[in-house]
C-alpha positions as a LaTeX table, in Angstrom:
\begin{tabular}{lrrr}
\hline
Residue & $x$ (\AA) & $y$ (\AA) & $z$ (\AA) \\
\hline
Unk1 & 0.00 & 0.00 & 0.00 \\
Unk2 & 0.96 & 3.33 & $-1.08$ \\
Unk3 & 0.88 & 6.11 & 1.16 \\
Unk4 & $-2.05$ & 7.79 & $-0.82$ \\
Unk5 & $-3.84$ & 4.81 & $-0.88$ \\
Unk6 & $-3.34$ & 5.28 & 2.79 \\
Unk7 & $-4.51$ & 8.86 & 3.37 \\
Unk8 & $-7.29$ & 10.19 & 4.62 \\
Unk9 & $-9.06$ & 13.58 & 4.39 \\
Unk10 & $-9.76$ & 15.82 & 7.55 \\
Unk11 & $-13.21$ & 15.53 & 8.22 \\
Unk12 & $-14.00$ & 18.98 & 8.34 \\
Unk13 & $-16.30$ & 19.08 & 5.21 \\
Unk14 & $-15.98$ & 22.57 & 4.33 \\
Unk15 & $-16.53$ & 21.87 & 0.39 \\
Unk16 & $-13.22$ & 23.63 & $-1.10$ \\
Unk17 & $-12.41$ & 20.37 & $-2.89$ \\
Unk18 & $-15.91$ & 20.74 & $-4.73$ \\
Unk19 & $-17.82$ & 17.68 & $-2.80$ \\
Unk20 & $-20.06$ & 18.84 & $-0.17$ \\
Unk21 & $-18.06$ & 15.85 & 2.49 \\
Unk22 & $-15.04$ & 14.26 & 3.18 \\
Unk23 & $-16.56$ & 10.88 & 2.49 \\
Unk24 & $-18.06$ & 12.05 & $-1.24$ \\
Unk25 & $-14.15$ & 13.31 & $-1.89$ \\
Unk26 & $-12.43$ & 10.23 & $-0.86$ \\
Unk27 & $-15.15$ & 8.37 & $-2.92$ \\
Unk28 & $-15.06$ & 10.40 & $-6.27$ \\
Unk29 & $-10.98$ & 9.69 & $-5.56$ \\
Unk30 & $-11.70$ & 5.85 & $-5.43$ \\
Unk31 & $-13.61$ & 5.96 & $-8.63$ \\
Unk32 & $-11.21$ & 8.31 & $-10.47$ \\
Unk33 & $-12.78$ & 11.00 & $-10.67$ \\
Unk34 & $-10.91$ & 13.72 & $-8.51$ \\
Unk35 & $-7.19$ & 13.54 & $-7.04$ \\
Unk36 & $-5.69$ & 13.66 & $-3.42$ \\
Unk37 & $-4.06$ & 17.12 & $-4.77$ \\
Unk38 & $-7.68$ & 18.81 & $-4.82$ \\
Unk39 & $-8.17$ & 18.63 & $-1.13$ \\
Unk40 & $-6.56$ & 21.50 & 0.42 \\
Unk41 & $-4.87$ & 19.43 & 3.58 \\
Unk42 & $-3.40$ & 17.19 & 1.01 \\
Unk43 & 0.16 & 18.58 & 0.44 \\
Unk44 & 2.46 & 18.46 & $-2.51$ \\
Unk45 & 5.66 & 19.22 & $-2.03$ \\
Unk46 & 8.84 & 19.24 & $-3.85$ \\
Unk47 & 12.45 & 19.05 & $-1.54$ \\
Unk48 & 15.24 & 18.94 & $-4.44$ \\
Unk49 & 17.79 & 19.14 & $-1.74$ \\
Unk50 & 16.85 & 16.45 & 0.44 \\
Unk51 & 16.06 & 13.93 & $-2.01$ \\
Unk52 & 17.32 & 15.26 & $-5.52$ \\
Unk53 & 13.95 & 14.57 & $-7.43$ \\
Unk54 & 10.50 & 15.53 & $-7.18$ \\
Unk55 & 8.34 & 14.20 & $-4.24$ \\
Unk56 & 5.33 & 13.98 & $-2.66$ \\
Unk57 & 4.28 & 14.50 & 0.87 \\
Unk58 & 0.37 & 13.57 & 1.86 \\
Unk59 & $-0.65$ & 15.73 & 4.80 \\
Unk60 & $-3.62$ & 14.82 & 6.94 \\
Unk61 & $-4.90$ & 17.92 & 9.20 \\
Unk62 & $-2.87$ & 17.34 & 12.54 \\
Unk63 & $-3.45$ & 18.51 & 15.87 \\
Unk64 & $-0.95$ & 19.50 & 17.84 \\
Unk65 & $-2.70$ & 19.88 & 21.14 \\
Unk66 & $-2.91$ & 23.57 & 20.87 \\
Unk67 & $-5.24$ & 25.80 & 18.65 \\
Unk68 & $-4.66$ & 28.61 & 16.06 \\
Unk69 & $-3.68$ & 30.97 & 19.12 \\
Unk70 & $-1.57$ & 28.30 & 21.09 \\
Unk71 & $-3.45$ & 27.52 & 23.58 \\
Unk72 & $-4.09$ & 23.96 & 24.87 \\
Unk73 & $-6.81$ & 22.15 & 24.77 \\
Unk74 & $-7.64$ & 18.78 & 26.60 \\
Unk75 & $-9.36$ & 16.77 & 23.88 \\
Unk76 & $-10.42$ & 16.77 & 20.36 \\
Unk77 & $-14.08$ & 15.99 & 19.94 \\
Unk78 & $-14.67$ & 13.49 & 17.17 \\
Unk79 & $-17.88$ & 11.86 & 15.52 \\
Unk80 & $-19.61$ & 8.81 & 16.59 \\
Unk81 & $-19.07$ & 5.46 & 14.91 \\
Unk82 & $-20.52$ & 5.81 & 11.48 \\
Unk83 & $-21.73$ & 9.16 & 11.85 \\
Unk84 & $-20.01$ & 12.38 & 9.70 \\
Unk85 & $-19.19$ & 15.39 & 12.37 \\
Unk86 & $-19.92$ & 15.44 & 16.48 \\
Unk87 & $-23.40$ & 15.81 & 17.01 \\
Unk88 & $-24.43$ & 19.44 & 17.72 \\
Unk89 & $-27.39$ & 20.27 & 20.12 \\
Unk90 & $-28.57$ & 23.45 & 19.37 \\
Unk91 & $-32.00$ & 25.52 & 19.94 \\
Unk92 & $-33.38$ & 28.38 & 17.53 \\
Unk93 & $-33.62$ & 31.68 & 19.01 \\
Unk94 & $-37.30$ & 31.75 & 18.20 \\
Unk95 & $-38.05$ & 28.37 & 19.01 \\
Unk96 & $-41.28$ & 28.02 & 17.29 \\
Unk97 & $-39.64$ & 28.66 & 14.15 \\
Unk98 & $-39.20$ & 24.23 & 14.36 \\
Unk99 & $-43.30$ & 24.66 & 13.41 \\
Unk100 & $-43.16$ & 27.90 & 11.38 \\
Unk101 & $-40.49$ & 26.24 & 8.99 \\
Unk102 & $-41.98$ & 22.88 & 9.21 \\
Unk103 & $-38.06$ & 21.38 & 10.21 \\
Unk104 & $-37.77$ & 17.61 & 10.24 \\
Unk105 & $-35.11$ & 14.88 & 10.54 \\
Unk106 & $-33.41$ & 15.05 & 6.98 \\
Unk107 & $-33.57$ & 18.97 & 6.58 \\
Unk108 & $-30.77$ & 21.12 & 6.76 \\
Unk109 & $-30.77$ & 24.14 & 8.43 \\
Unk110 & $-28.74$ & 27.31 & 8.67 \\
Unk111 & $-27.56$ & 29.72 & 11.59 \\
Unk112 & $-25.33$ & 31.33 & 13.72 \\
Unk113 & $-24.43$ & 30.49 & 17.07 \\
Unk114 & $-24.89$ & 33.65 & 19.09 \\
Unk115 & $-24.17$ & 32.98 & 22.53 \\
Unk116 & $-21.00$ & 31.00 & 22.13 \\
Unk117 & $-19.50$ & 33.54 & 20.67 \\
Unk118 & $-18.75$ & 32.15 & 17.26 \\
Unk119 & $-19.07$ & 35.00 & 13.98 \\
Unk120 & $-19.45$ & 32.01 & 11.74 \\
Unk121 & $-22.81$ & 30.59 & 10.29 \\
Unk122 & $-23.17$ & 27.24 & 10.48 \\
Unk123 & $-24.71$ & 24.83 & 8.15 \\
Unk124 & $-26.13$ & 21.93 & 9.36 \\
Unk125 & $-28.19$ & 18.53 & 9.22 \\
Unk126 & $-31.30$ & 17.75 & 11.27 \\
Unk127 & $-31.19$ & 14.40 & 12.82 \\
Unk128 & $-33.52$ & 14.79 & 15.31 \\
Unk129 & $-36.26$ & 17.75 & 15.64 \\
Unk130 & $-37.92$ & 17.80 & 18.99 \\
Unk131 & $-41.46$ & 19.20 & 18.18 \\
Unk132 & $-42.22$ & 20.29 & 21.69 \\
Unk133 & $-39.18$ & 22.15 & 23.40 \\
Unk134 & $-37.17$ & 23.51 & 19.65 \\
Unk135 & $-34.22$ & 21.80 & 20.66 \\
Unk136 & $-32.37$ & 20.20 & 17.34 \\
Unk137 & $-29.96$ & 17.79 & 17.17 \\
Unk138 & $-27.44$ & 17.91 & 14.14 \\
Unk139 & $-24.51$ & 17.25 & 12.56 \\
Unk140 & $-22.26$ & 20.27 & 10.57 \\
Unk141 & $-22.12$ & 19.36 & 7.20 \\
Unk142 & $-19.84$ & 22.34 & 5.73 \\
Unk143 & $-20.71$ & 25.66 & 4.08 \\
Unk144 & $-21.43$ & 24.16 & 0.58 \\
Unk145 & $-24.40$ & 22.33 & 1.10 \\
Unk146 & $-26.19$ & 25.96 & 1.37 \\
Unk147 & $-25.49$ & 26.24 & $-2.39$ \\
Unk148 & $-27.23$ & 22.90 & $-3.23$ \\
Unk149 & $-29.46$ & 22.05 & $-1.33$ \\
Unk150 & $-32.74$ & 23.81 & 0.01 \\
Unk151 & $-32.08$ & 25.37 & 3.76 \\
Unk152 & $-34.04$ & 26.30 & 6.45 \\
Unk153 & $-32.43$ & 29.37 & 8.02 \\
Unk154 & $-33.25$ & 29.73 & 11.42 \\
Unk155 & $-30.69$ & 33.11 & 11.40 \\
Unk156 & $-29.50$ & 32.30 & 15.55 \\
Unk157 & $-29.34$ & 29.83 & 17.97 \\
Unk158 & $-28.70$ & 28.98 & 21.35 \\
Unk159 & $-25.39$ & 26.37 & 21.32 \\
Unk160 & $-26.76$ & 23.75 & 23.85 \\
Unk161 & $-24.16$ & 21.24 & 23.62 \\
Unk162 & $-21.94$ & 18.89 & 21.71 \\
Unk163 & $-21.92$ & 15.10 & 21.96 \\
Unk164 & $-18.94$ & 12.53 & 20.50 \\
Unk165 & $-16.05$ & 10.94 & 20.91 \\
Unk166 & $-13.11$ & 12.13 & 23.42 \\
Unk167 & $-9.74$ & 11.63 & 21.25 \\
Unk168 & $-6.23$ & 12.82 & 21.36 \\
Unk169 & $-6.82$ & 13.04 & 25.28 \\
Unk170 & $-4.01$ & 15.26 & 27.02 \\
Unk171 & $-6.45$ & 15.46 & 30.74 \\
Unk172 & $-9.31$ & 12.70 & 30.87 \\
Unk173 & $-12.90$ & 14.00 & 30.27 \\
Unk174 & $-14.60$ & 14.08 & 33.79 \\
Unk175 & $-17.97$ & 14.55 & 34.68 \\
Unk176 & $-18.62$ & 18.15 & 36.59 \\
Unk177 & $-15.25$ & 19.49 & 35.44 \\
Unk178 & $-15.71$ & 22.63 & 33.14 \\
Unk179 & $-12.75$ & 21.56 & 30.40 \\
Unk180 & $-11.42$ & 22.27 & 26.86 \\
Unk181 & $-11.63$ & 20.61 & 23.58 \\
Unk182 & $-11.65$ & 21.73 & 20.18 \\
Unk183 & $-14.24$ & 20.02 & 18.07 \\
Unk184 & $-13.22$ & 18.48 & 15.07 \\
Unk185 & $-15.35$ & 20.08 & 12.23 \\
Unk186 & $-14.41$ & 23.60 & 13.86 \\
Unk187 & $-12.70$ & 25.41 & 10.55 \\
Unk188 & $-11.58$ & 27.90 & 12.89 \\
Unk189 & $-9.68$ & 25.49 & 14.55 \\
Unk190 & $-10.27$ & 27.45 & 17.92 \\
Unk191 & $-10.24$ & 26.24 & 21.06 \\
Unk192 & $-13.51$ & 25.47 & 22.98 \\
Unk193 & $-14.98$ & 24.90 & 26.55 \\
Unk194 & $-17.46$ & 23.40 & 28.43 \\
Unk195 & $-18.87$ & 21.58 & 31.35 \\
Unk196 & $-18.75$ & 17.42 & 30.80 \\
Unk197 & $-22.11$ & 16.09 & 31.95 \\
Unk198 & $-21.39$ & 12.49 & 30.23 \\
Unk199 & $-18.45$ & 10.23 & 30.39 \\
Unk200 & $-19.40$ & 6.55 & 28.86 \\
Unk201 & $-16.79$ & 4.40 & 28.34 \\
Unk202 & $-17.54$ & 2.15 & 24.96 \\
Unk203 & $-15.61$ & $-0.76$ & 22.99 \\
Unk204 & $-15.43$ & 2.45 & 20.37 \\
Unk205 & $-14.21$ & 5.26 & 23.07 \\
Unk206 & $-15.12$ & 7.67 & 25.05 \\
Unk207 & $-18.19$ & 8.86 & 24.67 \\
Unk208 & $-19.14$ & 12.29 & 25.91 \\
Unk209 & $-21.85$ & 15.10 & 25.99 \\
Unk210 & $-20.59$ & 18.54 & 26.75 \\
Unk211 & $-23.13$ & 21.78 & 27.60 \\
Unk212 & $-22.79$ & 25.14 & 28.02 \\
Unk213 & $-20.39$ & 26.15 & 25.49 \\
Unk214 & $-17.77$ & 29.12 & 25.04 \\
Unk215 & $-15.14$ & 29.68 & 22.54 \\
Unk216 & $-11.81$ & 30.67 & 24.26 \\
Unk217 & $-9.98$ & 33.56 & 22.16 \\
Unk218 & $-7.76$ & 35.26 & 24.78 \\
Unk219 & $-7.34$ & 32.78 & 27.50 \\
Unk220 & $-6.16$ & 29.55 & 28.35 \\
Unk221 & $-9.39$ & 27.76 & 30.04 \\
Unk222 & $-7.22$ & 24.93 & 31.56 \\
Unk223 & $-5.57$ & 27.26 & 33.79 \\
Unk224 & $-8.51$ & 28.39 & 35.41 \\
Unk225 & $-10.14$ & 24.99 & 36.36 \\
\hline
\end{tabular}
């Protein structure tokens, strides 16, 4: 096996390769139809000096352990088994706009999330609506789907929680502890926090909820705890 053969794309779905996921990318690449080189954390690069011919070097996003500012976080929160982004519990400002727009499972729906702090719209897919309180459960599916498919913009929302995986683990997730993590579909790739309110230990990982959520932009949250 090659190393390309090997590779794997981010996981951040944010459409610059022209596929509106990761997993539609690495299979148009499978059949042919695109190339590793059209996903912008796939790296060519040419080092004449060290090797004295052309080469390539495949680059999977890495994290470090800090964010885009340096600061540290204690986990990365991944996606479920099977599933394409952490799930994201959100609830519309106006929460009867879940009737008024008629939002279902299978929808997608657009917005910003106000209170965290965050200038960036998300898009996102509805995997669960709950009819009775507004709260919607999703998963971010990247900034192109807006251009192809219908949305349902609900223009801001409360950020209620996150819920995933615990991976690249630098201080263990604990229930009651306010703690960091950066989430993996984050574009920004800025660090996050919030208080752990599930820790389940599965044959797959950790898996975790997280609630009341910040973004951290001028302060390292793990020194504080």
């Amino acid at each position: 096996m090659n190393i390309a053969e090997s590779w794997l794309p981010p996981g951040k779905d944010c459409g610059l390769c022209g596929n509106g996921s990761c997993r539609e990318f690495l299979h148009s690449v499978q059949n042919q139809e695109k190339y590793y080189t059209e996903c912008p954390f796939y790296q060519k690069e040419t080092d004449d000096k060290t090797h004295g011919q052309a080469g390539e070097q495949m680059r999977q996003a890495k994290y470090t352990g800090k964010d885009i500012l340096g600061h540290a976080y204690d986990f990365i929160l991944s996606a479920l088994p099977g599933e394409i982004s952490p799930r994201k519990i959100v609830l519309p400002f106006r929460p009867d706009l879940v009737d008024i727009l008629d939002i279902h499972k299978g929808d997608y729906i657009m917005g910003r999330p106000m209170g965290a702090g965050c200038p960036v719209p998300h898009v996102q897919y509805v995997i669960d609506a709950d009819r009775i309180t507004g709260v919607l459960t999703t998963w971010v599916v990247g900034p192109k789907i807006s251009r192809e498919h219908s949305v349902k913009d609900v223009k801001a929302y409360h950020m209620i929680g996150f819920e995933g995986l615990a991976e690249e683990i630098r201080n263990e997730p604990t229930v009651g502890y306010r703690m960091t993590f950066l989430p993996g579909c984050c574009m920004m790739n800025l660090n996050h926090t919030a208080l752990v309110n599930m820790v389940l230990e599965t044959s797959y990982g950790k898996h975790i909820h997280v609630e009341d959520i910040r973004i951290l932009a001028g302060i390292d949250e793990s020194k504080n705890r």
